[in-house]
Tab-separated table of C-alpha atoms (C1' of nucleotides) in Angstrom:
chain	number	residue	atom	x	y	z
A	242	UNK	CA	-24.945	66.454	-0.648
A	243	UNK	CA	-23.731	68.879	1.669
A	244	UNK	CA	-26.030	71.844	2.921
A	245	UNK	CA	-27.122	74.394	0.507
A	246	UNK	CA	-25.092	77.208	0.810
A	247	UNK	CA	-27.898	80.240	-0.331
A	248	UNK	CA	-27.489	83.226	-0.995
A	249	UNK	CA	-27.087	86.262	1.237
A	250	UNK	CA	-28.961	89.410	0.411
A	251	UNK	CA	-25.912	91.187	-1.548
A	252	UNK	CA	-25.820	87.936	-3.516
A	253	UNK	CA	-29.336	88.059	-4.175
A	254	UNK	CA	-29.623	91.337	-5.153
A	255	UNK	CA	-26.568	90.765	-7.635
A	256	UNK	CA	-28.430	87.934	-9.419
A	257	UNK	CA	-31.784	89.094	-9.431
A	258	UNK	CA	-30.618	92.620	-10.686
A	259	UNK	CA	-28.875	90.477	-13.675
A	260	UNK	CA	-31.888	88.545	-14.374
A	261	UNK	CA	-33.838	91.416	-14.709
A	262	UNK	CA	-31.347	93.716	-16.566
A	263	UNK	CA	-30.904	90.929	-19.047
A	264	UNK	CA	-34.738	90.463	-19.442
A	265	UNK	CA	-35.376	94.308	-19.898
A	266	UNK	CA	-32.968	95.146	-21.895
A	267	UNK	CA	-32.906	92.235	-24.461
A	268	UNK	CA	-36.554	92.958	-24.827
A	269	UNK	CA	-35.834	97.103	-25.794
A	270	UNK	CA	-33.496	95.827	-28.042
A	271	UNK	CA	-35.336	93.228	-29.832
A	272	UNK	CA	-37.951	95.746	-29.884
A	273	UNK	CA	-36.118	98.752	-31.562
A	274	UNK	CA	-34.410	96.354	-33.989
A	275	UNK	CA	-37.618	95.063	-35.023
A	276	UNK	CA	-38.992	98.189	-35.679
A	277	UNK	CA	-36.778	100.259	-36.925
A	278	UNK	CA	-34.667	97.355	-39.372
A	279	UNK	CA	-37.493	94.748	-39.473
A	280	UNK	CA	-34.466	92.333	-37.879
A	281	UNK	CA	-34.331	90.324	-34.629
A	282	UNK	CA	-31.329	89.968	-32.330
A	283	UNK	CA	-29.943	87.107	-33.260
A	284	UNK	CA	-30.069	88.254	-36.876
A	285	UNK	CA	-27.872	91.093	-36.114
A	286	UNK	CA	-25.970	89.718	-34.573
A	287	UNK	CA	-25.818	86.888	-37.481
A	288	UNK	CA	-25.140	90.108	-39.577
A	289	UNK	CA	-22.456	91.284	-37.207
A	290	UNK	CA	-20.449	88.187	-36.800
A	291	UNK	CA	-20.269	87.318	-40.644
A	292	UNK	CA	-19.098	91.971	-40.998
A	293	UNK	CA	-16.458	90.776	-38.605
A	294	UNK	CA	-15.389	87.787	-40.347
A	295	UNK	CA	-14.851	89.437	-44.119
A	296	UNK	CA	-15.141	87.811	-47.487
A	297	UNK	CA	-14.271	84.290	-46.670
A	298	UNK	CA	-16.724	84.141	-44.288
A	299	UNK	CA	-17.727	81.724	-41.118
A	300	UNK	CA	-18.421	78.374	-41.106
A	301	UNK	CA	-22.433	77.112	-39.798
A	302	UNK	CA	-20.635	75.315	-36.865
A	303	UNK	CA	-17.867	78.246	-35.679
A	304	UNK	CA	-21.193	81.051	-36.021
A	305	UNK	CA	-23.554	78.757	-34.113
A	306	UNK	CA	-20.897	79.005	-31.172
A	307	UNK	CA	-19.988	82.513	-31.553
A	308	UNK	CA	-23.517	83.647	-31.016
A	309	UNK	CA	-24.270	80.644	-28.295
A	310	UNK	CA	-26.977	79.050	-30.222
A	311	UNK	CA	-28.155	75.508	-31.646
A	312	UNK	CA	-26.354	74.631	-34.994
A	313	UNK	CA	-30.394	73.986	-36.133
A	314	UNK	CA	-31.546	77.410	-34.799
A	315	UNK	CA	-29.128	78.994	-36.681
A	316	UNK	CA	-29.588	76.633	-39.790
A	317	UNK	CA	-32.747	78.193	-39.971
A	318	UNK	CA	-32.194	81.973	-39.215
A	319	UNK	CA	-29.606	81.526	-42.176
A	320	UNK	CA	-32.246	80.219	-44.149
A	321	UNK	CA	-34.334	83.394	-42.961
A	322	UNK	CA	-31.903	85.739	-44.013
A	323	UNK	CA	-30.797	83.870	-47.169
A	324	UNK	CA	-34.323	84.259	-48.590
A	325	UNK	CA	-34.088	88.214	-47.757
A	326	UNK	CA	-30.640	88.374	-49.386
A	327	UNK	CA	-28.511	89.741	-46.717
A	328	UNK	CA	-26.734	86.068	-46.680
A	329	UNK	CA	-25.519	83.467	-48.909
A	330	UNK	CA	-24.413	80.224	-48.357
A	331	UNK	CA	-21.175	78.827	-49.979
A	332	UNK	CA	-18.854	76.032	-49.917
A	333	UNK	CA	-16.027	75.547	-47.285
A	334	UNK	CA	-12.690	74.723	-49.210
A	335	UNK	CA	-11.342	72.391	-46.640
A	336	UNK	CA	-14.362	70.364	-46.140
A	337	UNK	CA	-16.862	69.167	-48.504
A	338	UNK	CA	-19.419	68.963	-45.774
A	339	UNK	CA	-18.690	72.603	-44.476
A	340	UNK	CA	-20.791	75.224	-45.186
A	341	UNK	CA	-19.733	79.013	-45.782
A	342	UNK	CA	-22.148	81.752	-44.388
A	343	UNK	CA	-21.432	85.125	-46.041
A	344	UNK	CA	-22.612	88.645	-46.141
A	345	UNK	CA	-23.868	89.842	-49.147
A	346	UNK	CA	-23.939	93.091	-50.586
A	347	UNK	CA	-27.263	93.756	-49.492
A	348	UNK	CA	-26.680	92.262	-45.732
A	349	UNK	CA	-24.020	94.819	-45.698
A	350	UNK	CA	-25.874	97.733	-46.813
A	351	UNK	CA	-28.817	96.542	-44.403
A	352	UNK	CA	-26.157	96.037	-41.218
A	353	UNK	CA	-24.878	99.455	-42.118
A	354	UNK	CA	-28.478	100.784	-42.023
A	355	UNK	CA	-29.587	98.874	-38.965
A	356	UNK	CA	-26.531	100.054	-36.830
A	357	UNK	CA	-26.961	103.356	-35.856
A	358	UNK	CA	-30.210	102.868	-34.477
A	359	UNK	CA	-29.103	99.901	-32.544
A	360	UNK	CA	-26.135	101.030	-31.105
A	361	UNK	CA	-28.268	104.215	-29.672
A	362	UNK	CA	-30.715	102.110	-28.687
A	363	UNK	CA	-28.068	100.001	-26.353
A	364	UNK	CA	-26.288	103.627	-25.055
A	365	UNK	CA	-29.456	104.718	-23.982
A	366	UNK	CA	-30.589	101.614	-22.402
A	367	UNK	CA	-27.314	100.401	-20.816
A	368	UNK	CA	-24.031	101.986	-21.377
A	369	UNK	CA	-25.131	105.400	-20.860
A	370	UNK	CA	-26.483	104.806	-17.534
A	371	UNK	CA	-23.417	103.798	-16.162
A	372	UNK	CA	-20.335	105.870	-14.759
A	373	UNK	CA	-16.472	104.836	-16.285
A	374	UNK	CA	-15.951	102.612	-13.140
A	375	UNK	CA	-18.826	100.416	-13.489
A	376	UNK	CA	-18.364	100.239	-16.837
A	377	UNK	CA	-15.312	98.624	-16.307
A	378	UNK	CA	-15.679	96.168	-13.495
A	379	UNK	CA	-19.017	95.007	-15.676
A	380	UNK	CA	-16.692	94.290	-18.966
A	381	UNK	CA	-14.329	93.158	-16.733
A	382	UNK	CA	-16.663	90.503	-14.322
A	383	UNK	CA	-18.945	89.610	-16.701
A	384	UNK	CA	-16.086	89.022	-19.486
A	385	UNK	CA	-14.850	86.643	-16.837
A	386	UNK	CA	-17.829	84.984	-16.514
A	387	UNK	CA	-17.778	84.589	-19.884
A	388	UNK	CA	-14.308	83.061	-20.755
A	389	UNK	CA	-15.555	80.721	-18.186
A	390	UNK	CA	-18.412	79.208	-19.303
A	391	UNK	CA	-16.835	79.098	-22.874
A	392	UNK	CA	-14.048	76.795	-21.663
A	393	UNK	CA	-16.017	74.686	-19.675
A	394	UNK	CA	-18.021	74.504	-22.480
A	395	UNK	CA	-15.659	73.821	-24.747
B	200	UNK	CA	-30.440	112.439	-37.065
B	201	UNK	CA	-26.955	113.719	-35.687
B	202	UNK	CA	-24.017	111.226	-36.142
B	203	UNK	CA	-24.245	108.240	-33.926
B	204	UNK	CA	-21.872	108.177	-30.983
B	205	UNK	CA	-20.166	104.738	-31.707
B	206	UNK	CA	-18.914	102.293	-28.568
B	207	UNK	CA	-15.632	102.770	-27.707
B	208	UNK	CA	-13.253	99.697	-26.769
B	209	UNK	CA	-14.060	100.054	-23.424
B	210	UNK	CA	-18.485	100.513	-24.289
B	211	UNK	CA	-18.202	97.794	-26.440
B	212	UNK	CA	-16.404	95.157	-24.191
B	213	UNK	CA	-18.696	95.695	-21.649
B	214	UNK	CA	-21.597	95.459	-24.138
B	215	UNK	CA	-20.178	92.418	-25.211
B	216	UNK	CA	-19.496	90.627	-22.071
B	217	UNK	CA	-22.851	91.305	-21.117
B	218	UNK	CA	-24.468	90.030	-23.866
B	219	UNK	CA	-22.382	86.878	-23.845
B	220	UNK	CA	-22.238	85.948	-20.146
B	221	UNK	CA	-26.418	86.575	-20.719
B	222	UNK	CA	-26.613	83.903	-23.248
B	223	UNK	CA	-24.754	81.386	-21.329
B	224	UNK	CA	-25.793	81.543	-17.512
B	225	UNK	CA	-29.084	81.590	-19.179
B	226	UNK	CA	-28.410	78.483	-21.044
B	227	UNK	CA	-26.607	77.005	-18.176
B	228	UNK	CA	-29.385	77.404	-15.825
B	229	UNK	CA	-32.001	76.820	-18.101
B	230	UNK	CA	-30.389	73.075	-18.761
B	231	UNK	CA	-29.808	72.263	-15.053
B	232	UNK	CA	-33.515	73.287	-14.145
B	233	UNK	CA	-34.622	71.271	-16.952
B	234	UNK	CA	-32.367	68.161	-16.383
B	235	UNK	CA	-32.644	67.711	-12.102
B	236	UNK	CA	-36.156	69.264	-11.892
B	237	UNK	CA	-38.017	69.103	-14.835
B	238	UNK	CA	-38.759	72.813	-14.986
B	239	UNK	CA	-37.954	75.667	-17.656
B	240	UNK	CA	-36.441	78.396	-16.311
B	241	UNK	CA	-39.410	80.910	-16.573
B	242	UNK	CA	-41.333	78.524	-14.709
B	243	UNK	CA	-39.376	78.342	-12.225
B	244	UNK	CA	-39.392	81.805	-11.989
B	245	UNK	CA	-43.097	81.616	-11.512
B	246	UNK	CA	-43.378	79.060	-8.968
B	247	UNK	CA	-40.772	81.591	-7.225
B	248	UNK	CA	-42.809	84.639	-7.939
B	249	UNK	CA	-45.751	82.724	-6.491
B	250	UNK	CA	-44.003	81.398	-3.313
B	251	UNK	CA	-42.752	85.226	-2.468
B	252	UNK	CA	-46.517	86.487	-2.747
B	253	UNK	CA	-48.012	83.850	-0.293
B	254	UNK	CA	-51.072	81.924	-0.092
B	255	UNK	CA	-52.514	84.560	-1.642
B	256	UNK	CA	-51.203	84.401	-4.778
B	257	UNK	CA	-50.875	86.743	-7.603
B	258	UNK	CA	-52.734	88.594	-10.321
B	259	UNK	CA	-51.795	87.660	-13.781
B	260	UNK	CA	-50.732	90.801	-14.988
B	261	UNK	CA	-49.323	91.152	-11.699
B	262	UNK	CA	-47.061	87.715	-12.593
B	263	UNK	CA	-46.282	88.582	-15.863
B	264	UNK	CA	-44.883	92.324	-15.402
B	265	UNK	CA	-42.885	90.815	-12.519
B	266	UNK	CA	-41.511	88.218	-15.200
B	267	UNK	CA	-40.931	90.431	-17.567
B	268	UNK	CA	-43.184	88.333	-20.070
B	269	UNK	CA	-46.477	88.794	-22.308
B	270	UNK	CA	-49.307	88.249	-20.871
B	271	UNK	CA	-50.429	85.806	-23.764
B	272	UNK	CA	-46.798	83.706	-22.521
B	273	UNK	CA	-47.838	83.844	-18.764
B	274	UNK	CA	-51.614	82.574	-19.609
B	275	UNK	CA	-49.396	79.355	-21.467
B	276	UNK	CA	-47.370	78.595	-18.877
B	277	UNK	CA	-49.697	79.102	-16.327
B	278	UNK	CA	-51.502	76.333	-18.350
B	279	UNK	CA	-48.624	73.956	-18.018
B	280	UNK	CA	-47.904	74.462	-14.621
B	281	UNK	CA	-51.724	73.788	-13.738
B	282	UNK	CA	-51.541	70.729	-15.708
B	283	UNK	CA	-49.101	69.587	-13.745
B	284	UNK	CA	-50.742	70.242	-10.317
B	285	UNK	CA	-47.948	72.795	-9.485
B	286	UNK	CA	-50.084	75.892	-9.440
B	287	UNK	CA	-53.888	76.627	-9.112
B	288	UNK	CA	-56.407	79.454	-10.468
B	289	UNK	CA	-59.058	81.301	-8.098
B	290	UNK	CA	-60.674	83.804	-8.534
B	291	UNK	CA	-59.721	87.256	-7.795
B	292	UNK	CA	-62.285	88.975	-4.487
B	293	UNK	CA	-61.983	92.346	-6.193
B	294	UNK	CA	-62.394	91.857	-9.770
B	295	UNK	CA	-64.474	89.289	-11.599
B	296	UNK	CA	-62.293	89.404	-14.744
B	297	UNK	CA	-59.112	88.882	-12.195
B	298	UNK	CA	-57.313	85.411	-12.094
B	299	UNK	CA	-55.052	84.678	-8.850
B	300	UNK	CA	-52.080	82.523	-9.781
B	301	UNK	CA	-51.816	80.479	-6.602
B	302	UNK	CA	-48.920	77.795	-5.758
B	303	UNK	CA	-50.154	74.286	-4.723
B	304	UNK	CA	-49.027	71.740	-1.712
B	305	UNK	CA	-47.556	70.169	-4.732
B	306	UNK	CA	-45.837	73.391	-5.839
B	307	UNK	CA	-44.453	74.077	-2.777
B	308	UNK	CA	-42.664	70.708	-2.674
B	309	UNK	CA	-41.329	71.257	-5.843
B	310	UNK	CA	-39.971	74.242	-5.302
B	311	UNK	CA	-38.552	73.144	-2.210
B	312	UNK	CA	-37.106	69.931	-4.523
B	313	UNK	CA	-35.538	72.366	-7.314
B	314	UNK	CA	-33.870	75.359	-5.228
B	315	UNK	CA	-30.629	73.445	-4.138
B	316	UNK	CA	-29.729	72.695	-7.454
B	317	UNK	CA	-30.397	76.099	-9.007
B	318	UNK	CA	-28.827	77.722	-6.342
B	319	UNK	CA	-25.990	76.350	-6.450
B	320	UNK	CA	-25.997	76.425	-10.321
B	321	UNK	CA	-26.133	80.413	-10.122
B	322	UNK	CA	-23.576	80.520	-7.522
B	323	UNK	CA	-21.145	77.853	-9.622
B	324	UNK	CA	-21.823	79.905	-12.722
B	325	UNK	CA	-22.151	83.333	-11.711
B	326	UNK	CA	-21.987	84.612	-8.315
B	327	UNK	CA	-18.864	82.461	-7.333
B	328	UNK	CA	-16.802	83.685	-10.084
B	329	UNK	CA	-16.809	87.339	-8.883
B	330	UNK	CA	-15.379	89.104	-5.711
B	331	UNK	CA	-17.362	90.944	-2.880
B	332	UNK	CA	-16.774	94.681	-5.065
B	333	UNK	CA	-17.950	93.052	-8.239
B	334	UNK	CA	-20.495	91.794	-6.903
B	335	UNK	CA	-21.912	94.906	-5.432
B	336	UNK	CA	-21.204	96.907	-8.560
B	337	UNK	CA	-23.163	94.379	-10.448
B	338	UNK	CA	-26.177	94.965	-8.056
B	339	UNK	CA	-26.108	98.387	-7.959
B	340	UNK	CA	-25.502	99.102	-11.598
B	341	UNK	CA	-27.874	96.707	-13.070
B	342	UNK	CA	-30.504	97.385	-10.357
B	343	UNK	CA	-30.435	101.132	-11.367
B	344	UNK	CA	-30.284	100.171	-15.103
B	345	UNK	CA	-33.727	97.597	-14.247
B	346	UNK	CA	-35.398	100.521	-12.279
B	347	UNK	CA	-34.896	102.721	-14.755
B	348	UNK	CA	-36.480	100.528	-17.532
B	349	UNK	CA	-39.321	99.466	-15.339
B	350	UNK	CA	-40.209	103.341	-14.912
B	351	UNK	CA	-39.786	103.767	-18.288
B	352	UNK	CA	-42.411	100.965	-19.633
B	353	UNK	CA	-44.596	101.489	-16.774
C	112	DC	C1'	-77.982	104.683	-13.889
C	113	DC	C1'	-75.797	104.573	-18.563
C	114	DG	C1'	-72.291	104.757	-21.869
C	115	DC	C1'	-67.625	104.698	-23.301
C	116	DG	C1'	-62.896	104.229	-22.971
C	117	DT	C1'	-59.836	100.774	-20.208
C	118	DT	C1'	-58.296	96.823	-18.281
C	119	DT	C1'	-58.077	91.686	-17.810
C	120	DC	C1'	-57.257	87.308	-19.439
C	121	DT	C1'	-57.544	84.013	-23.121
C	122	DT	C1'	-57.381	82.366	-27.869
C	123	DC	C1'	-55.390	82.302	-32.227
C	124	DG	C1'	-51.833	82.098	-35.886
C	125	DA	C1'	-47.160	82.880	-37.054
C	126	DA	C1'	-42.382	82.747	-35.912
C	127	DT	C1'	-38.746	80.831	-33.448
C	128	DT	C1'	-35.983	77.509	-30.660
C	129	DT	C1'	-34.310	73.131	-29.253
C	130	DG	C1'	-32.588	68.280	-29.199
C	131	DA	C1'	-32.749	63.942	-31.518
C	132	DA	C1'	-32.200	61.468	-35.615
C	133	DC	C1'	-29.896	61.325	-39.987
C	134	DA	C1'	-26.822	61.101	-44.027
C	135	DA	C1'	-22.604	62.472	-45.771
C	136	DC	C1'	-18.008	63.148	-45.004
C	137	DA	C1'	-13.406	63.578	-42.316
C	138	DT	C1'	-9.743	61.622	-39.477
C	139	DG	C1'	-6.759	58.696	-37.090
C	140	DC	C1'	-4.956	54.203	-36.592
C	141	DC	C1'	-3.904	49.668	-37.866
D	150	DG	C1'	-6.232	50.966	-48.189
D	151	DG	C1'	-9.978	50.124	-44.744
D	152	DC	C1'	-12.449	50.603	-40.685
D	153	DA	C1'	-14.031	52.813	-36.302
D	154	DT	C1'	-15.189	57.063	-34.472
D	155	DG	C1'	-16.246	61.834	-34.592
D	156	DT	C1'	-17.988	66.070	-37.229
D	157	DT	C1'	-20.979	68.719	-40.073
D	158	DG	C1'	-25.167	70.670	-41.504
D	159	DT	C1'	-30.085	69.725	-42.131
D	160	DT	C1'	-34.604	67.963	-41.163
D	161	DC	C1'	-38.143	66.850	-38.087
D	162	DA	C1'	-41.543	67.146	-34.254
D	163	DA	C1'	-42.469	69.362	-30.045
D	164	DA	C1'	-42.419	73.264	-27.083
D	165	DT	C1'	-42.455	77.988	-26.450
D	166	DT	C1'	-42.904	82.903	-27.492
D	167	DC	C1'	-45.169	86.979	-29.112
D	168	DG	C1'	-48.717	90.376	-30.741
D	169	DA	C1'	-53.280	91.038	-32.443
D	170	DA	C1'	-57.955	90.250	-31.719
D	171	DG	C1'	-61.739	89.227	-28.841
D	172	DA	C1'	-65.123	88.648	-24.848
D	173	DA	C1'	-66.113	90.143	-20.533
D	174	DA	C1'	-66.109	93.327	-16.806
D	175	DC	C1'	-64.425	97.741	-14.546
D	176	DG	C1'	-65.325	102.628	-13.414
D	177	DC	C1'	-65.639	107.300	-14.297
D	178	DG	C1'	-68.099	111.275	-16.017
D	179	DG	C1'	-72.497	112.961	-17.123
DNA sequence: CCGCGTTTCTTCGAATTTGAACAACATGCC
DNA sequence: GGCATGTTGTTCAAATTCGAAGAAACGCGG
């Protein structure tokens, strides 16, 4: 292999400040969420995807990729949030193995409750803090980044 | 509380992108560490962490604020990485209760052995995908937004 | 020099995550 | 139709994470 190309100090200071962005502010989140809703991330966002996808619903396999998780992590946050209510599990209508993950009424109610404080919570920590222009070229990098990895992955 | 200020299109997709190019250089990463070097990503942030602080070493609270971890996670994987012959305890000259995370000859080596690949894993993933601007925006942005949260929980 | 509030690190239990193995079903091709 | 191959969701064991609780030691104010 050839030699290591590393990285210079602007490219350094790039990843590190992402590592550590991603670290700090995933952790205020988790935190508020738990607190104030008595939810993790990944549940709201579980709670989020399945408001976005209406009555019919998203299948285990197409939510386990939307939210970038294992199909058996996410078997068992369903089964976390199916024993509180907010989610029910029904049957896919094209495929007898499928499985159905819905919002209840109660999910909703609880998204619509949780909300608020979360969305402050991410202004304060990290939209707020940046101007219009880096606002942009961060949805517009990282979104990149992003479409990337999800075709390569694909 | 007064009505929440919502994310605009513009908030949101950078919200978004954020939070998904998070999950999947994270998950990238973390499976190329674990796959050529046999390390988890957090501890190869440690044997890092302990390379930049020299022979040394570093407190564990010390460690685990600079990770961005508990201090209950840090004592486990500390515990691994011992096991392993990668890193070594001593005791801390200034403070009996102290415990100096040290890296080993061993350590070193490994280090030495994993950096290639995760370097050019973070360049392949993230670094390489975005220009010379977006790459300083990213560092100065998300530095700020990291400074300010490390202030904040200090 | 002593006591009391802090700090340091570890231990513990509970919750979560992952990949591998599995059983049931779908799909394409002959 | 019938088979080979690929999908789908779950279960399982193992690894990891966290916060609370605890034992020991620090250090300041009296």
């Amino acid at each position: 292999m050839a030699t290591t190309r590393w990285l210079d100090e602007r490219e350094m200071a790039a990843w590190t400040a992402f590592l550590e962005a991603s670290h700090r502010v995933f952790r205020v989140v988790e935190q508020q969420l738990k607190e104030d809703a008595g939810l993790s991330h990944p549940q709201y966002e579980i709670l989020v995807k399945l408001a976005a996808a209406g009555d019919a619903g998203l299948r285990m396999t197409e939510l386990a990729e939307s939210l970038i998780t294992s199909k058996s992590g996410l078997t068992y946050q369903i089964g976390q949030l199916e024993k509180r209510g907010l989610v029910a599990r029904g049957a896919c209508p094209t495929d007898v193995r499928g499985v159905m993950a819905t919002l209840t009424e109660e999910g909703t109610r609880k998204l619509r409750e949780a909300a608020p404080g979360h969305v402050t919570c991410v202004r304060e920590t990290l939209i707020d803090g940046l101007d219009r222009a880096q606002l942009a070229v961060l949805a517009e990098a990282l979104g990149d980044i992003s479409a990337r990895l999800r075709e390569k992955n694909a």
